[in-house]
Amino acid sequence: MTTLSPDTQATLLLIGKFTKAADVEPLSGAEYNKLAMQLVKLNLRPADMLQKLPEDLVFDTERLKVLMERGTALALAVERWSQLGIKIIGRGDDQYPSRLKAKLRGRAPPILYCAGNLDLLKSESVCVVGSRNASETGLRFAKNLGARCASVGLNVVSGDARGIDRAAMDSTINAGGNVTAVLVDALAKLVLAKRNRDPIKSGNLILVSPYDPDSGFTVAKAMDRNKYMYALGSAAIVVDSETKGGTWTGAIENQKQQWTQAFVRMDKHVALGNKRLVEMGLLPIDGAQGEVPENLREVLFATYQKQSPQLDLRTSKSTQFASDVQPSETSLFKVFLDLLEKWLAEGPQTDLAIAEHFCLEINQVVVWLNKAKNMGVVLELSEPKRFASKNEIARPSE
């Protein structure tokens, strides 16, 4: 039997669709986020609702009461899912990927349903996307890309769709590499598929979905899923794209939101969508004859670090400084503090989310956060532990 944290249990009661004929409709993602923000202002957690509904909520409390009383239905659903090997993690759980919270913020799914190696959710990853009706060269590139990622220790994130997604994923698994498959179709069905069972058992695959494990495919979910794939990637590669459809829409949205540095395969005969994406700012990656650059890691991450507006102490430099200047620890801290204040103005964040957002080691973040607290620039909130801008906390409500 899977043991849920109190916060995750409360969240699942509020948003879960584990009964066919519900008395009331579970909360949508937007409704849950609205409720979560109210709880934060009241210094409460979702788990507090297991004991008593807060009186000061601006919400339909009768609806919340009915949802919170579905304990038996929840227990039965969780038991059935656990028998299939499905684990449930909430945004407040340690296993929840910090990339999703840091990049998507309020759009990060409240619950993730997973089957497989949870450690893969936090590994260095490349999001690989492309058309279902892919070109032969594109499929060859996807297969070579999967094998190359396996050889250099990069996890592949993709959508398990026919075409580019499946080619990259299968090639990665066959080469002994690791894959995170972000699903739209029913997780409870796909976890039983023969092609998934062995890599899940060996720890090379995790199936993950923000959707109810028994719910089937919809076009809306497929479009919604794009942001989760991009956010889970340390970099992204668009292999084949037309100028419409899910691959195109996902690439445009990522470029607009700047979740992840994205590349697009280029050679003499790529689809029109690939060429247009380069015009829109995606970086070209050589894919002539379907071959993958031998220095793939350097191509992806050297470029990403160069263009990122964030800090990276792996090189002990900040992109706010000229590349031939070695800034002091004090200078780096000042840059970090300035960027941190602007980001925390959007809402409190955990130290792990801050580390992920700025590409910093957690130990360095802890040192700098303590320094910022002592200076009175940020405040540390408890239950759960988060950091907020002092100016935002002190600002009177409008």
Short mmCIF file of C-alpha atoms in Angstrom, two decimals:
data_model
loop_
_atom_site.label_atom_id
_atom_site.label_comp_id
_atom_site.label_asym_id
_atom_site.label_seq_id
_atom_site.Cartn_x
_atom_site.Cartn_y
_atom_site.Cartn_z
CA MET A 1 0.00 0.00 0.00
CA THR A 2 1.39 3.42 -0.99
CA THR A 3 1.73 5.85 1.89
CA LEU A 4 0.90 9.40 0.91
CA SER A 5 2.19 12.46 2.71
CA PRO A 6 -0.62 14.43 4.40
CA ASP A 7 -0.25 17.28 1.89
CA THR A 8 -0.43 14.92 -1.07
CA GLN A 9 -3.40 13.10 0.43
CA ALA A 10 -5.30 16.37 0.85
CA THR A 11 -4.37 17.54 -2.65
CA LEU A 12 -5.52 14.27 -4.20
CA LEU A 13 -8.83 14.48 -2.38
CA LEU A 14 -9.35 17.93 -3.85
CA ILE A 15 -8.38 17.26 -7.48
CA GLY A 16 -8.55 13.47 -7.91
CA LYS A 17 -11.11 11.87 -10.24
CA PHE A 18 -11.06 8.39 -8.73
CA THR A 19 -14.82 7.89 -8.65
CA LYS A 20 -16.90 7.54 -11.81
CA ALA A 21 -19.96 9.37 -10.47
CA ALA A 22 -18.77 12.20 -8.23
CA ASP A 23 -21.27 14.22 -6.20
CA VAL A 24 -19.28 17.34 -7.05
CA GLU A 25 -16.64 18.08 -9.64
CA PRO A 26 -13.05 17.93 -8.33
CA LEU A 27 -11.04 21.13 -8.50
CA SER A 28 -9.37 22.02 -11.77
CA GLY A 29 -5.69 22.91 -11.76
CA ALA A 30 -6.51 26.63 -11.82
CA GLU A 31 -9.00 26.26 -8.97
CA TYR A 32 -6.52 24.29 -6.88
CA ASN A 33 -3.82 26.93 -7.40
CA LYS A 34 -6.26 29.64 -6.32
CA LEU A 35 -7.02 27.66 -3.18
CA ALA A 36 -3.33 27.00 -2.53
CA MET A 37 -2.54 30.71 -2.65
CA GLN A 38 -5.25 31.38 -0.07
CA LEU A 39 -3.77 28.70 2.19
CA VAL A 40 -0.32 30.30 1.88
CA LYS A 41 -1.73 33.68 2.94
CA LEU A 42 -3.33 31.99 5.97
CA ASN A 43 0.00 30.27 6.76
CA LEU A 44 -1.66 26.89 6.23
CA ARG A 45 -0.85 23.77 4.25
CA PRO A 46 -3.19 21.45 2.32
CA ALA A 47 -2.78 18.90 5.12
CA ASP A 48 -4.50 21.27 7.55
CA MET A 49 -7.72 20.75 5.60
CA LEU A 50 -7.74 17.08 6.66
CA GLN A 51 -8.57 18.23 10.19
CA LYS A 52 -10.79 21.25 9.56
CA LEU A 53 -11.69 23.53 6.70
CA PRO A 54 -10.35 27.05 7.29
CA GLU A 55 -13.11 29.57 7.93
CA ASP A 56 -11.54 32.41 5.97
CA LEU A 57 -11.45 30.74 2.56
CA VAL A 58 -13.08 32.59 -0.33
CA PHE A 59 -14.34 29.37 -1.86
CA ASP A 60 -17.36 27.09 -2.07
CA THR A 61 -16.79 25.42 1.30
CA GLU A 62 -19.61 22.92 0.81
CA ARG A 63 -17.93 21.67 -2.34
CA LEU A 64 -14.60 21.43 -0.52
CA LYS A 65 -16.24 19.53 2.32
CA VAL A 66 -17.70 16.89 -0.02
CA LEU A 67 -14.36 16.47 -1.78
CA MET A 68 -12.45 16.10 1.49
CA GLU A 69 -14.85 13.39 2.69
CA ARG A 70 -13.90 10.97 -0.12
CA GLY A 71 -11.36 9.14 2.00
CA THR A 72 -12.67 5.63 1.31
CA ALA A 73 -12.76 6.15 -2.45
CA LEU A 74 -9.25 7.61 -2.30
CA ALA A 75 -7.91 4.63 -0.34
CA LEU A 76 -9.37 2.14 -2.82
CA ALA A 77 -7.98 4.02 -5.81
CA VAL A 78 -4.51 4.38 -4.30
CA GLU A 79 -4.46 0.68 -3.39
CA ARG A 80 -5.33 -0.30 -6.97
CA TRP A 81 -2.74 2.05 -8.44
CA SER A 82 -0.05 0.85 -6.05
CA GLN A 83 -0.67 -2.72 -7.17
CA LEU A 84 0.23 -1.54 -10.67
CA GLY A 85 3.41 0.04 -9.36
CA ILE A 86 2.09 3.60 -9.67
CA LYS A 87 3.49 6.08 -7.15
CA ILE A 88 1.89 9.42 -6.33
CA ILE A 89 3.91 12.51 -5.49
CA GLY A 90 2.67 16.01 -4.72
CA ARG A 91 4.30 19.40 -5.14
CA GLY A 92 5.34 19.43 -1.49
CA ASP A 93 7.08 16.03 -1.60
CA ASP A 94 10.86 15.76 -1.79
CA GLN A 95 10.65 13.51 -4.87
CA TYR A 96 8.79 16.15 -6.88
CA PRO A 97 11.10 17.49 -9.63
CA SER A 98 12.26 20.96 -8.68
CA ARG A 99 12.58 21.87 -12.37
CA LEU A 100 8.80 21.81 -12.76
CA LYS A 101 8.27 24.11 -9.80
CA ALA A 102 11.08 26.49 -10.73
CA LYS A 103 10.15 26.81 -14.41
CA LEU A 104 6.37 26.47 -14.40
CA ARG A 105 5.65 27.93 -10.94
CA GLY A 106 1.87 27.94 -10.54
CA ARG A 107 1.43 25.90 -13.71
CA ALA A 108 3.36 22.97 -12.25
CA PRO A 109 0.94 20.05 -11.77
CA PRO A 110 -0.19 19.59 -8.14
CA ILE A 111 0.09 15.79 -8.48
CA LEU A 112 2.32 13.49 -10.56
CA TYR A 113 1.52 9.82 -11.11
CA CYS A 114 4.70 7.84 -11.74
CA ALA A 115 5.81 4.30 -12.48
CA GLY A 116 9.53 3.59 -12.43
CA ASN A 117 12.76 5.12 -11.19
CA LEU A 118 11.91 8.44 -9.49
CA ASP A 119 15.57 9.54 -9.54
CA LEU A 120 15.30 10.05 -13.30
CA LEU A 121 12.98 13.03 -12.70
CA LYS A 122 15.93 15.02 -11.36
CA SER A 123 18.67 13.83 -13.71
CA GLU A 124 20.36 15.90 -16.41
CA SER A 125 18.01 15.48 -19.35
CA VAL A 126 17.40 16.29 -22.99
CA CYS A 127 13.81 16.76 -24.12
CA VAL A 128 13.42 15.21 -27.60
CA VAL A 129 10.31 16.07 -29.62
CA GLY A 130 9.17 15.75 -33.20
CA SER A 131 6.43 14.87 -35.64
CA ARG A 132 4.53 11.60 -35.66
CA ASN A 133 4.88 11.50 -39.45
CA ALA A 134 8.62 12.03 -39.40
CA SER A 135 11.11 11.93 -42.27
CA GLU A 136 13.50 9.01 -42.64
CA THR A 137 16.41 11.34 -41.88
CA GLY A 138 14.60 12.64 -38.82
CA LEU A 139 13.98 9.13 -37.52
CA ARG A 140 17.64 8.24 -38.10
CA PHE A 141 18.70 11.37 -36.20
CA ALA A 142 16.32 10.52 -33.33
CA LYS A 143 17.71 7.00 -33.06
CA ASN A 144 21.31 8.23 -33.17
CA LEU A 145 20.45 10.93 -30.65
CA GLY A 146 19.02 8.39 -28.21
CA ALA A 147 22.12 6.22 -28.47
CA ARG A 148 24.42 9.23 -28.03
CA CYS A 149 22.50 10.44 -24.98
CA ALA A 150 22.86 6.99 -23.44
CA SER A 151 26.61 6.99 -24.07
CA VAL A 152 27.19 10.40 -22.45
CA GLY A 153 24.83 9.87 -19.50
CA LEU A 154 21.96 12.14 -20.54
CA ASN A 155 18.41 11.12 -19.71
CA VAL A 156 15.95 11.46 -22.61
CA VAL A 157 12.59 13.10 -21.91
CA SER A 158 9.89 12.52 -24.49
CA GLY A 159 6.19 11.89 -25.00
CA ASP A 160 6.01 8.22 -26.06
CA ALA A 161 4.22 9.21 -29.27
CA ARG A 162 4.63 7.43 -32.59
CA GLY A 163 7.45 8.79 -34.73
CA ILE A 164 10.33 10.84 -33.33
CA ASP A 165 9.41 10.37 -29.65
CA ARG A 166 9.26 6.60 -29.81
CA ALA A 167 12.39 6.32 -32.00
CA ALA A 168 14.50 8.32 -29.55
CA MET A 169 13.12 6.53 -26.50
CA ASP A 170 13.54 3.00 -27.86
CA SER A 171 17.06 3.74 -29.06
CA THR A 172 18.03 5.16 -25.66
CA ILE A 173 16.68 2.12 -23.81
CA ASN A 174 18.34 -0.31 -26.24
CA ALA A 175 21.67 1.44 -25.65
CA GLY A 176 21.31 1.08 -21.87
CA GLY A 177 20.32 4.69 -21.28
CA ASN A 178 17.53 6.27 -19.25
CA VAL A 179 14.18 7.68 -20.36
CA THR A 180 11.44 9.79 -18.79
CA ALA A 181 8.21 9.32 -20.73
CA VAL A 182 5.57 12.01 -20.10
CA LEU A 183 2.26 10.35 -20.89
CA VAL A 184 -1.09 11.54 -22.14
CA ASP A 185 -2.78 8.15 -22.49
CA ALA A 186 -3.80 6.09 -19.45
CA LEU A 187 -0.79 5.34 -17.23
CA ALA A 188 -2.64 2.38 -15.70
CA LYS A 189 -2.74 0.80 -19.16
CA LEU A 190 0.75 1.67 -20.39
CA VAL A 191 2.49 0.48 -17.23
CA LEU A 192 1.38 -3.04 -18.22
CA ALA A 193 2.69 -2.82 -21.80
CA LYS A 194 5.39 -5.39 -22.51
CA ARG A 195 7.82 -2.84 -23.96
CA ASN A 196 7.69 -0.81 -20.70
CA ARG A 197 7.86 -3.55 -18.08
CA ASP A 198 11.53 -4.58 -18.43
CA PRO A 199 13.05 -1.05 -18.55
CA ILE A 200 10.90 -0.03 -15.58
CA LYS A 201 12.14 -3.08 -13.68
CA SER A 202 15.78 -2.34 -14.57
CA GLY A 203 15.48 1.31 -13.47
CA ASN A 204 16.02 2.75 -16.96
CA LEU A 205 12.50 4.11 -17.46
CA ILE A 206 9.96 6.17 -15.62
CA LEU A 207 6.46 6.77 -16.91
CA VAL A 208 5.05 10.00 -15.53
CA SER A 209 1.73 11.73 -15.99
CA PRO A 210 -0.05 14.70 -14.40
CA TYR A 211 -3.37 13.15 -15.45
CA ASP A 212 -5.59 10.57 -13.79
CA PRO A 213 -4.03 7.10 -14.41
CA ASP A 214 -7.29 5.77 -15.84
CA SER A 215 -8.03 8.67 -18.20
CA GLY A 216 -7.44 8.24 -21.91
CA PHE A 217 -5.91 10.33 -24.66
CA THR A 218 -7.32 13.71 -25.65
CA VAL A 219 -5.88 16.32 -27.99
CA ALA A 220 -6.16 18.95 -25.25
CA LYS A 221 -4.04 16.86 -22.88
CA ALA A 222 -1.48 16.24 -25.63
CA MET A 223 -1.08 19.98 -26.14
CA ASP A 224 -0.96 20.63 -22.40
CA ARG A 225 1.70 17.95 -21.95
CA ASN A 226 4.27 19.88 -24.01
CA LYS A 227 5.20 22.26 -21.22
CA TYR A 228 5.94 19.42 -18.80
CA MET A 229 8.35 17.78 -21.25
CA TYR A 230 10.21 21.01 -21.93
CA ALA A 231 10.34 21.95 -18.24
CA LEU A 232 11.81 18.57 -17.29
CA GLY A 233 14.62 18.97 -19.81
CA SER A 234 17.97 20.63 -19.17
CA ALA A 235 17.89 21.31 -22.93
CA ALA A 236 15.50 20.42 -25.75
CA ILE A 237 15.87 19.30 -29.37
CA VAL A 238 13.14 19.57 -32.00
CA VAL A 239 13.94 16.91 -34.60
CA ASP A 240 11.14 17.35 -37.18
CA SER A 241 8.36 19.94 -37.20
CA GLU A 242 5.71 21.21 -39.59
CA THR A 243 4.27 24.70 -39.18
CA LYS A 244 1.23 23.46 -37.28
CA GLY A 245 0.38 20.68 -34.84
CA GLY A 246 1.60 19.71 -31.38
CA THR A 247 5.36 19.79 -32.06
CA TRP A 248 5.15 23.27 -33.57
CA THR A 249 2.87 24.65 -30.86
CA GLY A 250 5.01 23.22 -28.07
CA ALA A 251 8.22 24.66 -29.52
CA ILE A 252 6.66 28.11 -29.95
CA GLU A 253 5.28 28.09 -26.40
CA ASN A 254 8.63 27.06 -24.95
CA GLN A 255 10.41 29.77 -26.93
CA LYS A 256 7.94 32.34 -25.63
CA GLN A 257 8.10 31.19 -22.01
CA GLN A 258 11.86 30.42 -22.07
CA TRP A 259 11.46 27.27 -19.98
CA THR A 260 14.39 25.48 -21.60
CA GLN A 261 17.06 26.33 -24.17
CA ALA A 262 15.84 24.63 -27.36
CA PHE A 263 17.63 23.48 -30.50
CA VAL A 264 16.27 22.36 -33.86
CA ARG A 265 17.81 19.85 -36.27
CA MET A 266 19.08 21.42 -39.48
CA ASP A 267 20.37 20.07 -42.78
CA LYS A 268 19.60 20.71 -46.47
CA HIS A 269 16.30 18.85 -46.49
CA VAL A 270 14.56 19.60 -43.17
CA ALA A 271 10.85 20.40 -42.97
CA LEU A 272 9.67 23.98 -43.31
CA GLY A 273 8.82 24.08 -39.61
CA ASN A 274 12.46 23.46 -38.68
CA LYS A 275 13.58 26.43 -40.77
CA ARG A 276 10.91 28.69 -39.33
CA LEU A 277 11.85 27.74 -35.78
CA VAL A 278 15.45 28.82 -36.41
CA GLU A 279 14.09 32.14 -37.68
CA MET A 280 12.17 32.45 -34.40
CA GLY A 281 15.28 32.01 -32.29
CA LEU A 282 15.81 28.29 -31.73
CA LEU A 283 19.44 27.29 -32.13
CA PRO A 284 20.36 25.05 -35.08
CA ILE A 285 22.06 21.73 -34.41
CA ASP A 286 23.73 19.90 -37.28
CA GLY A 287 21.79 16.80 -38.30
CA ALA A 288 23.03 16.12 -41.83
CA GLN A 289 22.23 12.57 -43.00
CA GLY A 290 20.71 11.95 -39.58
CA GLU A 291 24.04 12.08 -37.77
CA VAL A 292 24.41 13.60 -34.29
CA PRO A 293 27.33 15.85 -33.26
CA GLU A 294 29.95 13.81 -31.43
CA ASN A 295 30.37 16.59 -28.88
CA LEU A 296 26.64 16.63 -28.13
CA ARG A 297 26.97 17.56 -24.46
CA GLU A 298 29.26 20.49 -25.25
CA VAL A 299 26.97 21.72 -28.03
CA LEU A 300 23.92 21.65 -25.78
CA PHE A 301 25.25 22.93 -22.51
CA ALA A 302 28.09 25.24 -23.52
CA THR A 303 25.61 27.20 -25.62
CA TYR A 304 22.96 27.07 -22.92
CA GLN A 305 25.33 28.37 -20.24
CA LYS A 306 26.56 31.12 -22.56
CA GLN A 307 23.07 32.41 -23.30
CA SER A 308 21.47 31.86 -19.90
CA PRO A 309 20.79 34.99 -17.84
CA GLN A 310 21.24 32.91 -14.72
CA LEU A 311 24.21 32.18 -12.50
CA ASP A 312 26.35 29.06 -12.79
CA LEU A 313 29.01 28.41 -10.17
CA ARG A 314 30.29 25.35 -12.00
CA THR A 315 32.39 27.87 -13.95
CA SER A 316 32.45 30.38 -11.08
CA LYS A 317 31.23 33.04 -13.47
CA SER A 318 28.13 35.06 -14.14
CA THR A 319 26.91 35.90 -17.62
CA GLN A 320 26.32 39.42 -16.31
CA PHE A 321 30.11 39.85 -16.50
CA ALA A 322 32.43 39.78 -19.50
CA SER A 323 33.57 36.23 -20.26
CA ASP A 324 37.23 37.05 -19.62
CA VAL A 325 36.59 38.52 -16.16
CA GLN A 326 36.64 36.38 -13.02
CA PRO A 327 34.19 38.06 -10.59
CA SER A 328 34.68 37.90 -6.86
CA GLU A 329 32.41 36.00 -4.47
CA THR A 330 31.00 39.35 -3.33
CA SER A 331 30.18 40.37 -6.90
CA LEU A 332 28.44 37.07 -7.59
CA PHE A 333 26.40 37.38 -4.42
CA LYS A 334 25.26 40.89 -5.38
CA VAL A 335 24.11 39.67 -8.78
CA PHE A 336 22.35 36.70 -7.16
CA LEU A 337 20.63 38.96 -4.62
CA ASP A 338 19.36 41.34 -7.30
CA LEU A 339 17.93 38.51 -9.43
CA LEU A 340 16.53 36.74 -6.37
CA GLU A 341 14.57 39.77 -5.17
CA LYS A 342 12.95 40.16 -8.59
CA TRP A 343 12.01 36.47 -8.75
CA LEU A 344 10.67 36.26 -5.20
CA ALA A 345 8.38 39.18 -6.01
CA GLU A 346 6.32 36.56 -7.88
CA GLY A 347 5.94 34.42 -4.75
CA PRO A 348 7.84 32.45 -2.08
CA GLN A 349 10.19 29.65 -3.20
CA THR A 350 12.04 26.77 -1.53
CA ASP A 351 15.82 26.67 -1.40
CA LEU A 352 15.79 23.73 -3.84
CA ALA A 353 13.66 25.67 -6.33
CA ILE A 354 16.02 28.65 -6.02
CA ALA A 355 19.03 26.41 -6.65
CA GLU A 356 17.37 24.92 -9.74
CA HIS A 357 16.26 28.33 -11.06
CA PHE A 358 19.75 29.86 -10.83
CA CYS A 359 21.69 26.68 -11.78
CA LEU A 360 23.52 26.74 -8.43
CA GLU A 361 24.64 24.06 -6.02
CA ILE A 362 22.27 23.78 -3.07
CA ASN A 363 25.09 24.30 -0.55
CA GLN A 364 25.97 27.63 -2.15
CA VAL A 365 22.32 28.70 -2.15
CA VAL A 366 21.96 27.89 1.56
CA VAL A 367 25.01 30.05 2.39
CA TRP A 368 23.75 32.99 0.33
CA LEU A 369 20.17 32.71 1.63
CA ASN A 370 21.44 32.84 5.21
CA LYS A 371 23.45 35.92 4.30
CA ALA A 372 20.40 37.52 2.66
CA LYS A 373 18.30 36.76 5.77
CA ASN A 374 20.87 38.37 8.03
CA MET A 375 20.79 41.45 5.81
CA GLY A 376 16.99 41.57 6.14
CA VAL A 377 16.45 41.23 2.38
CA VAL A 378 14.50 37.96 2.49
CA LEU A 379 12.31 36.30 5.07
CA GLU A 380 12.22 32.59 5.87
CA LEU A 381 8.73 31.16 6.08
CA SER A 382 8.00 27.83 7.76
CA GLU A 383 5.60 24.93 7.18
CA PRO A 384 6.80 24.34 4.49
CA LYS A 385 10.17 26.07 4.55
CA ARG A 386 10.26 28.78 1.86
CA PHE A 387 11.88 32.14 1.25
CA ALA A 388 10.06 35.34 0.39
CA SER A 389 10.96 38.91 -0.48
CA LYS A 390 10.75 41.12 2.60
CA ASN A 391 9.32 43.91 0.46
CA GLU A 392 6.54 41.70 -0.87
CA ILE A 393 5.58 40.46 2.59
CA ALA A 394 5.55 44.00 3.97
CA ARG A 395 3.52 45.43 1.08
CA PRO A 396 -0.09 46.17 2.12
CA SER A 397 -2.82 44.34 0.25
CA GLU A 398 -4.68 46.32 -2.34
#
